[in-house]
CSV table of C-alpha atoms and ligand atoms in Angstrom, one decimal:
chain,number,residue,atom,x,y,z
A,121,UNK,CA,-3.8,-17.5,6.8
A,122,UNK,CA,-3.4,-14.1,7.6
A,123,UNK,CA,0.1,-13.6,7.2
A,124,UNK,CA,-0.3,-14.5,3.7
A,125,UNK,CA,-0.8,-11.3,2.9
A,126,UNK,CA,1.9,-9.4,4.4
A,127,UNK,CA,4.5,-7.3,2.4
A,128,UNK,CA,7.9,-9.3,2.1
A,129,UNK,CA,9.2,-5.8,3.2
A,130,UNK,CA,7.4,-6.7,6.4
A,131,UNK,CA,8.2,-10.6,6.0
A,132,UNK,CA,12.2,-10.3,6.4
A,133,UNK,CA,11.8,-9.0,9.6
A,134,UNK,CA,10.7,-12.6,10.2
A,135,UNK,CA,13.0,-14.2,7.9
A,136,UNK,CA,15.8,-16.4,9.9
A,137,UNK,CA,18.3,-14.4,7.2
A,138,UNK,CA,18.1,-11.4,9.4
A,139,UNK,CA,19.1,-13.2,12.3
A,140,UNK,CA,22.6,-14.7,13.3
A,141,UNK,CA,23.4,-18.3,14.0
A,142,UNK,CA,26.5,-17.8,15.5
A,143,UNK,CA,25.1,-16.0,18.6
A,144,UNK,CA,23.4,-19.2,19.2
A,145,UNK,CA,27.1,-21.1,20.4
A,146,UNK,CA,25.1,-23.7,22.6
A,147,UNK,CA,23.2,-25.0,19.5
A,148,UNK,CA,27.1,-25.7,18.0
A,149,UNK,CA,28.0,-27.6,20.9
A,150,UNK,CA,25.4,-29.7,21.3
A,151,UNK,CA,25.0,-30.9,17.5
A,152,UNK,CA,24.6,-35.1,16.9
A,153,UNK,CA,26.4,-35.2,13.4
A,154,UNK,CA,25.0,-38.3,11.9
A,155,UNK,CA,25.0,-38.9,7.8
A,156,UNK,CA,21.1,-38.4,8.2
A,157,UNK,CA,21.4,-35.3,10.0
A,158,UNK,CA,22.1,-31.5,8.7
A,159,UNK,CA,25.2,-30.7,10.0
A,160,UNK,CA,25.4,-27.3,11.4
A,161,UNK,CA,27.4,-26.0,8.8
A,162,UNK,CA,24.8,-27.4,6.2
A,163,UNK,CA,22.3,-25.3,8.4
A,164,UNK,CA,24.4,-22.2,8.6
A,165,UNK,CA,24.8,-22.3,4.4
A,166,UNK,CA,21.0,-22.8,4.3
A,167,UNK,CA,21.2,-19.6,6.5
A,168,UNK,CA,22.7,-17.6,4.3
A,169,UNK,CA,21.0,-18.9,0.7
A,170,UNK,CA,18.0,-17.7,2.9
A,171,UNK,CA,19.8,-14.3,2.5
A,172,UNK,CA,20.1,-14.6,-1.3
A,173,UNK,CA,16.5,-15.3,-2.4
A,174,UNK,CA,15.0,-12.4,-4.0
A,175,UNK,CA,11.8,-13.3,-4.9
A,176,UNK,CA,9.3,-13.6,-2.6
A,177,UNK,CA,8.5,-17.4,-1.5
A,178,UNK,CA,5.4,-16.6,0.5
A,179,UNK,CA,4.6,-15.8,3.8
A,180,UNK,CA,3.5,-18.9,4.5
A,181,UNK,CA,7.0,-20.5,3.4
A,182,UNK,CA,8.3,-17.3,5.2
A,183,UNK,CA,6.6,-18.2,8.3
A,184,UNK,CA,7.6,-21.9,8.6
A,185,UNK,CA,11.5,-21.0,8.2
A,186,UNK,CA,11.0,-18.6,10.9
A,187,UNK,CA,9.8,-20.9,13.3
A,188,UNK,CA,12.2,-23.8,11.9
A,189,UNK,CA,15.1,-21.5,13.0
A,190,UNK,CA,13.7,-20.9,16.3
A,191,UNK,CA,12.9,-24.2,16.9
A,192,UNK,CA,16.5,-25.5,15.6
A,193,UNK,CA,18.2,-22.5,17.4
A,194,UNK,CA,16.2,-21.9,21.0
A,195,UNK,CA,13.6,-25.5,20.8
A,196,UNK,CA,10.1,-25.1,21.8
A,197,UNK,CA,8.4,-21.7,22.1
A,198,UNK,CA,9.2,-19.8,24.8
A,199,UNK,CA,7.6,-16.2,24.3
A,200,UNK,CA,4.8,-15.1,25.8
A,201,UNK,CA,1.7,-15.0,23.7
A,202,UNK,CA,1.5,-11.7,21.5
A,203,UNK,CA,-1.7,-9.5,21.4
A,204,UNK,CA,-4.2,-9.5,19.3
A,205,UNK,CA,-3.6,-6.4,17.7
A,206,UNK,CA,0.1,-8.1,17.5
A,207,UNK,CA,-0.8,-9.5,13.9
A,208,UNK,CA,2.7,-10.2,12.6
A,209,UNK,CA,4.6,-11.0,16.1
A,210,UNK,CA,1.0,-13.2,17.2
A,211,UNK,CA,1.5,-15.0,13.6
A,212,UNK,CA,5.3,-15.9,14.0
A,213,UNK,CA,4.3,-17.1,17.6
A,214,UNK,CA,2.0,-19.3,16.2
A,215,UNK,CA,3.9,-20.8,13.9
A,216,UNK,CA,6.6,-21.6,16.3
A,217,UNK,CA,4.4,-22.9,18.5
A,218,UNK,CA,2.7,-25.0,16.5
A,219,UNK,CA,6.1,-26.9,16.0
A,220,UNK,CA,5.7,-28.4,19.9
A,221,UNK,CA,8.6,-30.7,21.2
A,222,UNK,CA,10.1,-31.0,17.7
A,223,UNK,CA,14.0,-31.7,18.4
A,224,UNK,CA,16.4,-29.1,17.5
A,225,UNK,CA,18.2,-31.8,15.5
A,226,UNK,CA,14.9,-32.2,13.3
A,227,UNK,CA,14.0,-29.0,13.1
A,228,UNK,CA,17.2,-28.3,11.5
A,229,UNK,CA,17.0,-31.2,9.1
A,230,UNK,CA,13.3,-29.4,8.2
A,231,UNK,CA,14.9,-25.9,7.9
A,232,UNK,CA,17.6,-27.2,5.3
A,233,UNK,CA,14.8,-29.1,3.6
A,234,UNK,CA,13.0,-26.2,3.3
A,235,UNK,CA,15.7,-23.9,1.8
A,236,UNK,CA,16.7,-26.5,-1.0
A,237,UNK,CA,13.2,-27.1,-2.1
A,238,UNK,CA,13.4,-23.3,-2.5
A,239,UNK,CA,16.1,-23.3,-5.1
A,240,UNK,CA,14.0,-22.4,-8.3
A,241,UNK,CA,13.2,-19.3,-6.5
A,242,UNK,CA,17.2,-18.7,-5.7
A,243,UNK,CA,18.0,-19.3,-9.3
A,244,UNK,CA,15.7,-16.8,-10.9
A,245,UNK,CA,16.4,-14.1,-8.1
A,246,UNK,CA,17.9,-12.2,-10.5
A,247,UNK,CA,15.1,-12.4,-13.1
A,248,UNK,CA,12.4,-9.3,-13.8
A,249,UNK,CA,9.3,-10.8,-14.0
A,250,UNK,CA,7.1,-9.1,-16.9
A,251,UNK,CA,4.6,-6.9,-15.6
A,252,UNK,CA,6.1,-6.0,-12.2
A,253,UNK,CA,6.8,-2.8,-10.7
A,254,UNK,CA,10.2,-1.4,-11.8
A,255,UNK,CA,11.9,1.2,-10.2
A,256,UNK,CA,11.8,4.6,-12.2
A,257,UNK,CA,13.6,8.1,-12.2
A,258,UNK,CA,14.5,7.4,-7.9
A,259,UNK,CA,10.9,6.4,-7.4
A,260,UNK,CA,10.2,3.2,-5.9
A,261,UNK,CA,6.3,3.6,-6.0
A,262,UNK,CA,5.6,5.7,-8.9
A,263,UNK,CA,6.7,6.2,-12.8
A,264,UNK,CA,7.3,9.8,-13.2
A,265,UNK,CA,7.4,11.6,-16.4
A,266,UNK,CA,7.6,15.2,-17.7
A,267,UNK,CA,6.9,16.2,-21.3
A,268,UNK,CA,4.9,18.4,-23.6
A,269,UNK,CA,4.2,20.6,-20.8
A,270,UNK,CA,2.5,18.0,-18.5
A,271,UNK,CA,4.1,16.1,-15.7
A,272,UNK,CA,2.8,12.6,-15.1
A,273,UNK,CA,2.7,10.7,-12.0
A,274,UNK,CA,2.0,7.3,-12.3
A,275,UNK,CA,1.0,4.7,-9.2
A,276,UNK,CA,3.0,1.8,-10.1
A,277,UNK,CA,3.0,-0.8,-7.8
A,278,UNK,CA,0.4,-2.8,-10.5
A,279,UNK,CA,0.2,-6.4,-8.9
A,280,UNK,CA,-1.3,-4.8,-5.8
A,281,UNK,CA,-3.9,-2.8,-7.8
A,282,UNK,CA,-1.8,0.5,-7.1
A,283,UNK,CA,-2.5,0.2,-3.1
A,284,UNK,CA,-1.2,3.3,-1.4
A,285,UNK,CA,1.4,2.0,1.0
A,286,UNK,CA,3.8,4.7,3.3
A,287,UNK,CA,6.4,5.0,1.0
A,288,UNK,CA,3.8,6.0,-1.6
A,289,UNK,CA,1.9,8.9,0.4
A,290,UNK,CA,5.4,10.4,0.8
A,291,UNK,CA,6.8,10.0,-2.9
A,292,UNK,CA,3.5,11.2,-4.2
A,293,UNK,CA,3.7,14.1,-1.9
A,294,UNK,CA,7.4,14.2,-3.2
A,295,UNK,CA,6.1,14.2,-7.3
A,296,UNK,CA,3.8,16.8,-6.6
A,297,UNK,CA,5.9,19.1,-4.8
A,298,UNK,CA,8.4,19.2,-7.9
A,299,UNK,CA,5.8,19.3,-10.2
A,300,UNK,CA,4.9,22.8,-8.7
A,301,UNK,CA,7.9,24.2,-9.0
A,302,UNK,CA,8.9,22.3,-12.4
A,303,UNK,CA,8.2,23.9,-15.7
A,304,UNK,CA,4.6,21.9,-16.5
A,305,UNK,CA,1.7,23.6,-17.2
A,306,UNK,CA,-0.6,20.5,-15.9
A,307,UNK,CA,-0.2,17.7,-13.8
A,308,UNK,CA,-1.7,14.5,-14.2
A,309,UNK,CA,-2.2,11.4,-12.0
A,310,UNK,CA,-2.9,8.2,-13.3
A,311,UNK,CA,-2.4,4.5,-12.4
A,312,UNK,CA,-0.2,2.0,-14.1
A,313,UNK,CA,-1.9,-1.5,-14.9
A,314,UNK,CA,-6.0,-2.9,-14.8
A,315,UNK,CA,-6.5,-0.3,-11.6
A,316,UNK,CA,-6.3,3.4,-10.8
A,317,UNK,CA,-5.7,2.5,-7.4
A,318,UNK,CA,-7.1,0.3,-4.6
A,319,UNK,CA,-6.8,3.3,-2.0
A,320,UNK,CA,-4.9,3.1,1.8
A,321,UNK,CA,-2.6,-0.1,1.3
A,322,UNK,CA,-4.5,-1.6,4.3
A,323,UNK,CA,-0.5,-3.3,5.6
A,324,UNK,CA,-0.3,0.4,6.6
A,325,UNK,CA,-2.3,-0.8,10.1
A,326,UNK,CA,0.6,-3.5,10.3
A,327,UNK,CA,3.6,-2.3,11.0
A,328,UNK,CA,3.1,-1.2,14.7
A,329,UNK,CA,5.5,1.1,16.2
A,330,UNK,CA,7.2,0.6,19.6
A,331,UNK,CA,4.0,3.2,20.6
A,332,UNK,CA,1.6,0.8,19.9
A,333,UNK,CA,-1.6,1.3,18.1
A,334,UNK,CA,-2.0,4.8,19.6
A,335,UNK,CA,1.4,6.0,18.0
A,336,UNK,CA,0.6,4.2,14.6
A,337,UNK,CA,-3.0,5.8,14.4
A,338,UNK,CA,-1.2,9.5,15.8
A,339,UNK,CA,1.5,8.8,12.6
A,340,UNK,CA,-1.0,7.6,10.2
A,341,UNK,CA,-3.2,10.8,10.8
A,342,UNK,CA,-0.4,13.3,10.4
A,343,UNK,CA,0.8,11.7,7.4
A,344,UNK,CA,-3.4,11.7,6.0
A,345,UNK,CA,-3.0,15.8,6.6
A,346,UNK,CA,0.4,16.3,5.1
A,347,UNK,CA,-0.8,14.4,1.8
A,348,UNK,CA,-3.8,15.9,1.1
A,349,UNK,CA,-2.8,19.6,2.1
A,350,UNK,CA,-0.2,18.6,-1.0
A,351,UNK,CA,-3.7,18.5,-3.0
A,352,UNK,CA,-5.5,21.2,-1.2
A,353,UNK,CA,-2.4,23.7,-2.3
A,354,UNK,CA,-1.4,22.2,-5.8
A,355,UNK,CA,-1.0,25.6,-7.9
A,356,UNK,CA,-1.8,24.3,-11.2
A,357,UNK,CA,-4.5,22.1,-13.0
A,358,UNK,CA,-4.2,18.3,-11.5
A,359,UNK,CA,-6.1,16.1,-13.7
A,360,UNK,CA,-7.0,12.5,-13.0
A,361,UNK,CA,-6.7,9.7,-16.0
A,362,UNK,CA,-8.8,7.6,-14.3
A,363,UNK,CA,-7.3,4.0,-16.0
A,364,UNK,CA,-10.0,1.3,-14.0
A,365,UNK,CA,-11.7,0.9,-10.8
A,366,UNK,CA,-10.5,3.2,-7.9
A,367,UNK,CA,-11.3,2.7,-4.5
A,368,UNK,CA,-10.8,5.0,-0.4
A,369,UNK,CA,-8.9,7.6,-1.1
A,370,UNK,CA,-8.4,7.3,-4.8
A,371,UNK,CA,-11.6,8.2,-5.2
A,372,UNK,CA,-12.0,11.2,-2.3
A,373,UNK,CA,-9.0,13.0,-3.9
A,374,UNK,CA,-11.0,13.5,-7.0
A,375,UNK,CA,-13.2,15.9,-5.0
A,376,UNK,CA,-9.8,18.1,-5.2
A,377,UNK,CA,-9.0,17.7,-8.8
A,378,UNK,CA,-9.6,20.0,-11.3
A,379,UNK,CA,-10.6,17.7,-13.7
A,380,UNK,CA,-11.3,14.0,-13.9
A,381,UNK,CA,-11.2,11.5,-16.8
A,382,UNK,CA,-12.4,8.4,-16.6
A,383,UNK,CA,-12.7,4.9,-18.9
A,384,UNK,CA,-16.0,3.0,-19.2
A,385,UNK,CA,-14.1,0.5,-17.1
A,386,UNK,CA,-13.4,2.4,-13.9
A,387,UNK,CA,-15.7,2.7,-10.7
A,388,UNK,CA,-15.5,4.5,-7.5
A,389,UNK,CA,-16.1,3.0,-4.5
A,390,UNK,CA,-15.3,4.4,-0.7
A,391,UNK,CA,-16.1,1.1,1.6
A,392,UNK,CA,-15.5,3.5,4.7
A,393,UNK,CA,-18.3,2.4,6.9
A,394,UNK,CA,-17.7,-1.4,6.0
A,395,UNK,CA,-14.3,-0.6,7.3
A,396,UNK,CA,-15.0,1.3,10.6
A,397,UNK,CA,-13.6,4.3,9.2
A,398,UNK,CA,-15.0,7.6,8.2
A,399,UNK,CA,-14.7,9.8,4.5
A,400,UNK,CA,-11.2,11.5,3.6
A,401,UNK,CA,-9.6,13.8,1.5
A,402,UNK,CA,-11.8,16.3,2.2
A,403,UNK,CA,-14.8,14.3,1.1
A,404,UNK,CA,-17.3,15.6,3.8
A,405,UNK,CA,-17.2,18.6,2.3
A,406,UNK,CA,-16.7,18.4,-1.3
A,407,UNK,CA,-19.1,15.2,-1.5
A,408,UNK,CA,-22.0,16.7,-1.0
A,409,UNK,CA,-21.0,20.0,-3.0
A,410,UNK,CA,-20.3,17.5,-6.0
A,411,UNK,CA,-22.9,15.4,-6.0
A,412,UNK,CA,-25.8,16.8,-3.3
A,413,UNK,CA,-25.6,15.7,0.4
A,414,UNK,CA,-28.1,12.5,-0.1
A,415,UNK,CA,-25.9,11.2,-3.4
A,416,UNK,CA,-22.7,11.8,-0.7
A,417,UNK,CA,-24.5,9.7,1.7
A,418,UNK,CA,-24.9,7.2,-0.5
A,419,UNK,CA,-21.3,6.5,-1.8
A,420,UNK,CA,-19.7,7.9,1.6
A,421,UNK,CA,-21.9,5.9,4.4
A,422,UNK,CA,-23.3,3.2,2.9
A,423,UNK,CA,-20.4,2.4,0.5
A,424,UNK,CA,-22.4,2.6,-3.1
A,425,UNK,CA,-19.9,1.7,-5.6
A,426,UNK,CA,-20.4,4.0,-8.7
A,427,UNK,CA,-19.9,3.5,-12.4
A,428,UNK,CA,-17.9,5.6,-14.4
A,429,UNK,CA,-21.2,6.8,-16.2
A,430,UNK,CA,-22.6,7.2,-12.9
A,431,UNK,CA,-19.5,9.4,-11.1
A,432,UNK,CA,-20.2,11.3,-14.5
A,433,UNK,CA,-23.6,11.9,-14.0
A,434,UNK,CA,-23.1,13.2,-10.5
A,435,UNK,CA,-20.4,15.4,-11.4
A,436,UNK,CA,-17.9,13.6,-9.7
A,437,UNK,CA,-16.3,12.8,-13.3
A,438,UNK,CA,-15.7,15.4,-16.1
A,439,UNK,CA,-15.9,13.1,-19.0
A,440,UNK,CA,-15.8,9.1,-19.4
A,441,UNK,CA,-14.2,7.6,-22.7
A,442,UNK,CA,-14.6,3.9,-24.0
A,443,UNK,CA,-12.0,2.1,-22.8
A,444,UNK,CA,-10.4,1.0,-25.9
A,445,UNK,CA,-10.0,4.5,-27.1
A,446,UNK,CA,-9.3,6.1,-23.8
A,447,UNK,CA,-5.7,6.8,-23.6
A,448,UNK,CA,-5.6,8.3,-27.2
A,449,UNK,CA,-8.4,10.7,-26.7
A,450,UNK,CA,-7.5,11.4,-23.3
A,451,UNK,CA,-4.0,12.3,-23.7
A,452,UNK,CA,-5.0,14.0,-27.3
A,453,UNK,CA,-7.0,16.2,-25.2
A,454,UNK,CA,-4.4,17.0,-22.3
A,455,UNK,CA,-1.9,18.2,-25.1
A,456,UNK,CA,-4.0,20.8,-26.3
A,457,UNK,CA,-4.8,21.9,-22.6
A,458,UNK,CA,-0.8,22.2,-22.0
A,459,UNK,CA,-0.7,24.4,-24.8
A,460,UNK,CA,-2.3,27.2,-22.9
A,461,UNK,CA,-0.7,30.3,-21.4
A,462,UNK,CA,1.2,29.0,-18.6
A,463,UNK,CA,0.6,32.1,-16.4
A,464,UNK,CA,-3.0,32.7,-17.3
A,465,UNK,CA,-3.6,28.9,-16.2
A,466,UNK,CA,-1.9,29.1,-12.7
A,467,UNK,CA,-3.7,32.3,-11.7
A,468,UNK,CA,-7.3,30.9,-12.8
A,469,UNK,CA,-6.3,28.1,-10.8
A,470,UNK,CA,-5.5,30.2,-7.8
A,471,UNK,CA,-8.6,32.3,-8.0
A,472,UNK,CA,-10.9,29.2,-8.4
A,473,UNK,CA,-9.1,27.7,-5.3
A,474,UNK,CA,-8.3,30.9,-3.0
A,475,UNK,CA,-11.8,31.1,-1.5
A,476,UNK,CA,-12.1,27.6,-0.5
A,477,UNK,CA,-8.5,26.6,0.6
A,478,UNK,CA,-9.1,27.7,4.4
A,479,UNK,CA,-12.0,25.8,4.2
A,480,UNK,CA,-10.3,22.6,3.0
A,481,UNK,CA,-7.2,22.5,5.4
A,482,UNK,CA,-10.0,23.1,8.2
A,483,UNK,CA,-11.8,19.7,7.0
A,484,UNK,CA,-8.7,17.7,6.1
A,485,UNK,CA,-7.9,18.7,10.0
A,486,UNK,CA,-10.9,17.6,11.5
A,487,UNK,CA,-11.3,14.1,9.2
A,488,UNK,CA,-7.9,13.6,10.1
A,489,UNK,CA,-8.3,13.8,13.8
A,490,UNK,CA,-11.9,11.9,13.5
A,491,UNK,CA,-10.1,9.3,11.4
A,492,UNK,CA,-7.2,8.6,14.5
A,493,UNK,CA,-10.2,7.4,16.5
A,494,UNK,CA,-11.4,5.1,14.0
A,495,UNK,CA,-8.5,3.1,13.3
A,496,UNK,CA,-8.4,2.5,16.9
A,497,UNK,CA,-11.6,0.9,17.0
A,498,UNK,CA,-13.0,-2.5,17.1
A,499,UNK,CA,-14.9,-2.1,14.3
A,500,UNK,CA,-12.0,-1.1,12.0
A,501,UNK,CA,-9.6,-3.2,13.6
A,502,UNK,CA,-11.5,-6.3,12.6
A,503,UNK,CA,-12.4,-5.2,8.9
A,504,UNK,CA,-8.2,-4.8,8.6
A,505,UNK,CA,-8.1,-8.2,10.0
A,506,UNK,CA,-11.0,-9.8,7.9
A,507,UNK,CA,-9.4,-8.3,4.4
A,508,UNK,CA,-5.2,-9.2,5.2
A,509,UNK,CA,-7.0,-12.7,6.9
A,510,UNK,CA,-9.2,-12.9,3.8
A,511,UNK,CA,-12.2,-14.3,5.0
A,512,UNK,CA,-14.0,-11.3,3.4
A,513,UNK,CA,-13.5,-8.9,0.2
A,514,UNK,CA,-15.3,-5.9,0.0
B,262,LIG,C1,-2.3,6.6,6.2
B,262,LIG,C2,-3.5,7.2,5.5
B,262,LIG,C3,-4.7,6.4,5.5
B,262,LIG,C4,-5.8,6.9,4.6
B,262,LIG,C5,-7.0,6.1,4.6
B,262,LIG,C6,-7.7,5.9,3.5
B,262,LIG,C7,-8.9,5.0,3.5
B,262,LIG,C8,-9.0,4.1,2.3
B,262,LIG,O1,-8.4,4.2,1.2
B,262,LIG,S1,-10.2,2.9,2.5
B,262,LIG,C9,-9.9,1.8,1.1
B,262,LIG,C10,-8.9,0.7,1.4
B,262,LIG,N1,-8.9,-0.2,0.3
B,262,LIG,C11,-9.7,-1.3,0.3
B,262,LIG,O2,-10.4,-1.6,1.2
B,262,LIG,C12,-9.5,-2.2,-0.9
B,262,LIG,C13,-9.0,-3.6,-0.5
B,262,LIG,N2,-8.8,-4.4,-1.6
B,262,LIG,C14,-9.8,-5.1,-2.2
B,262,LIG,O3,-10.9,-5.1,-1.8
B,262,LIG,C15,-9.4,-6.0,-3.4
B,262,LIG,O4,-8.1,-6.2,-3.3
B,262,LIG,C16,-9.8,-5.2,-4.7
B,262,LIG,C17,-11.3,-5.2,-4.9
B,262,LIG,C18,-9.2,-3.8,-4.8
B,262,LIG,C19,-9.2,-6.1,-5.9
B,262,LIG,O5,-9.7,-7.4,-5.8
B,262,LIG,P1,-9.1,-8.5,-6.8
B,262,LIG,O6,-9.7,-9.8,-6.4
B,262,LIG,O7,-9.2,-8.1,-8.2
B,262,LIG,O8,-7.5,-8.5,-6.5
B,262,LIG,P2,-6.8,-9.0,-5.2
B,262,LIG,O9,-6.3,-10.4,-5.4
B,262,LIG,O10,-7.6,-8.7,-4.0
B,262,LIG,O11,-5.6,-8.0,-5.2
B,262,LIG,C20,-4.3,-8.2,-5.8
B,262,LIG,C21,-3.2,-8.0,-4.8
B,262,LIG,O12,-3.3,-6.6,-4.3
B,262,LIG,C22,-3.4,-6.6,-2.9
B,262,LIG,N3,-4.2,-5.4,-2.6
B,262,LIG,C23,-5.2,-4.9,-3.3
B,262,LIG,N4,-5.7,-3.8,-2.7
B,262,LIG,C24,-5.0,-3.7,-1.5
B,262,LIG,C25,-5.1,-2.7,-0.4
B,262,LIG,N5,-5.9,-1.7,-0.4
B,262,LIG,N6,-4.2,-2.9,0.6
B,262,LIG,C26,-3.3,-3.9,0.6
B,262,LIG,N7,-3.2,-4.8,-0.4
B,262,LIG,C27,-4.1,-4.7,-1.4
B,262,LIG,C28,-4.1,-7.9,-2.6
B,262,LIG,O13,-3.9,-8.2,-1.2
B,262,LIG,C29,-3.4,-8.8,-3.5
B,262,LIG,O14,-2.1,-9.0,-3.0
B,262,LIG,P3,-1.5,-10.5,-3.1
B,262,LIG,O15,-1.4,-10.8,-4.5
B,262,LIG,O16,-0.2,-10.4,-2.4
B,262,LIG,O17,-2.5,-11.4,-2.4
């Protein structure tokens, strides 16, 4: 189901916890209070464990309490149909649709059901599951750390294979601005977990603003340009630890980078055309620089996922290392390199970059504004659909 796959972030705009059962006065009134029956006050507490559960239960349990406190609040659906393009208003109208003529009474009885057969998940609320993405130094998104001259920013949102949501694009953007000013001599970007990163979380085409799709696909385009201007004007080396498979624009970044490392285990992939969209991160231009225009085509039209050895070979990568060694020899390395000169470093950086920034900012423009038209298309639309839906994977 495609709500399955929606962020709980998303989810407890949904969730019946949000919403208030005393405005509902009528539903008081007209309560049958039998021994078999919730009573309304058993529904109002299962209200408010609703509020306490922190760990996710699903949205598919999500879903169901939604419509159950509908149902038990208002009775049968009485919206009109959502749009298409609607995906998390069209699913929560489905679900409470698909409860019919169940009584108010019942549907109560189901909601409190519900909510105690959801109890493990209340009592371990406060639990830290191992391997889950903590918060770190005031970043939700990202670990960031700065020592031995190098400042590392690290994707950490792990269990969804370092996916780039909104809040990401603007902490990274964040991370890098202080890194320019901060006393580092290199920066480094790296991903925490089995991925580098899966690219643009694709929820990002989700959350649709009051707009519509136009004002979503307008927003999502400035904030492309803001983010990878941030890369376009970095003033000293940014070097990629490339930690496993990086896909979108995880990948196109690296055309900006100074340097790229990568283990045997990684692989670059940009599934633009099997997503109605079009290359990034000034990977029009750089692409085909990198790698000549017919190895660009390959990876950037027709989605050719490369190996790390592969990347290498077309220059895309600086250096791969075996994976079981990789951190050591990588960060071995980096050391050294943040030993240098600090001053010497920043201005070779500036003169390698000076003749080509222009340039950049005048793609990132133009793939931005070509981009706003794709995600407003068909073709894109249903790829979004297909992946949060899951009847594909690329
Ligand atoms: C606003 C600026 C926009 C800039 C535009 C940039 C363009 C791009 O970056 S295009 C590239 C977009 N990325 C993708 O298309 C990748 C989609 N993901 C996948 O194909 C697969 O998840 C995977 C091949 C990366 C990994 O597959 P695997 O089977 O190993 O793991 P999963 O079970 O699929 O993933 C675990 C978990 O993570 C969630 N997730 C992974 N990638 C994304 C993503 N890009 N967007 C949203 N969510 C992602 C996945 O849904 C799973 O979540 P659940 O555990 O909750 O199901």
């Amino acid at each position: 189901m495609a709500m399955a796959y929606l962020p709980w972030r998303l989810a407890q705009r949904w969730c019946p916890s949000s919403l208030q059962v005393t405005s509902f006065p009528a539903v008081q009134l007209h309560m049958n209070r039998t021994a078999m029956r919730a009573s309304q006050k058993d529904f109002e507490n299962a209200v408010n464990q609703v509020k306490l559960l922190k760990k996710d239960p699903g949205n598919e349990v999500k879903l169901k309490l939604y419509a159950l406190y509908k149902q038990a609040t208002e009775g049968p659906c009485n919206m009109p149909k959502p749009g298409i393009f609607d995906l998390i208003n069209k699913a929560k109208w489905d679900a409470w649709n698909a409860l019919g003529s169940l009584p108010k009474e019942a549907a109560r009885q189901n909601y409190v059901d519900l909510v105690s057969s959801l109890s493990p998940s209340l009592e371990s609320s406060s639990q830290v599951e191992p391997g889950t993405d903590r918060k770190s130094t005031g970043f939700e998104t990202l670990v960031v750390t700065s020592e031995d001259g190098i400042t590392k920013i690290m994707f950490n949102r792990p269990t969804k294979k370092n996916a780039i949501n909104t809040e990401m694009y603007h902490e990274i953007m964040h991370a890098l601005k202080a890194a320019s000013k901060d006393d580092s001599i290199i920066t480094v970007l790296t991903g925490n977990g089995d991925y580098y990163s899966s690219g643009n979380d694709l929820t990002n085409f989700t959350d649709i603003p009051p707009g519509g799709v136009e004002e979503k696909a307008k927003n999502n385009a400035v904030l492309l340009r803001e983010f990878v201007d941030c890369f376009i004007d970095f003033p000293k080396p940014l070097i990629a630890v490339v930690n496993g498979p990086a896909v979108g624009i995880s990948v196109t970044l690296l055309g900006l980078f100074d340097a790229v490392y990568a283990c045997d285990r990684a692989t670059f992939h940009t599934p633009f055309s099997h997503l109605g969209q079009s290359p990034e991160g000034c990977s029009s231009y750089t692409f085909p620089k990198i790698m000549s225009p017919a190895k660009a085509t390959e990876m950037l039209i027709f989605g050719k996922k490369l190996t790390a050895g592969e990347a290498c070979a077309q220059g895309l990568v600086t250096e791969v290392f075996p994976d079981s060694t990789f951190q050591k020899e990588v960060w071995t390395r980096l050391k050294a390199f943040a030993k240098l000169p600090p001053n010497a470093v920043r201005i070779s950086k500036e003169v390698i970059r000076k003749r080509e920034r222009e340039k950049l900012h005048a793609v990132n423009a133009e793939e931005c504004s070509v981009l706003q038209g794709r995600w407003l298309s068909d073709e894109c639309t249903n790829a979004v659909v297909n992946f949060l839906s899951r009847k594909s994977k690329l």
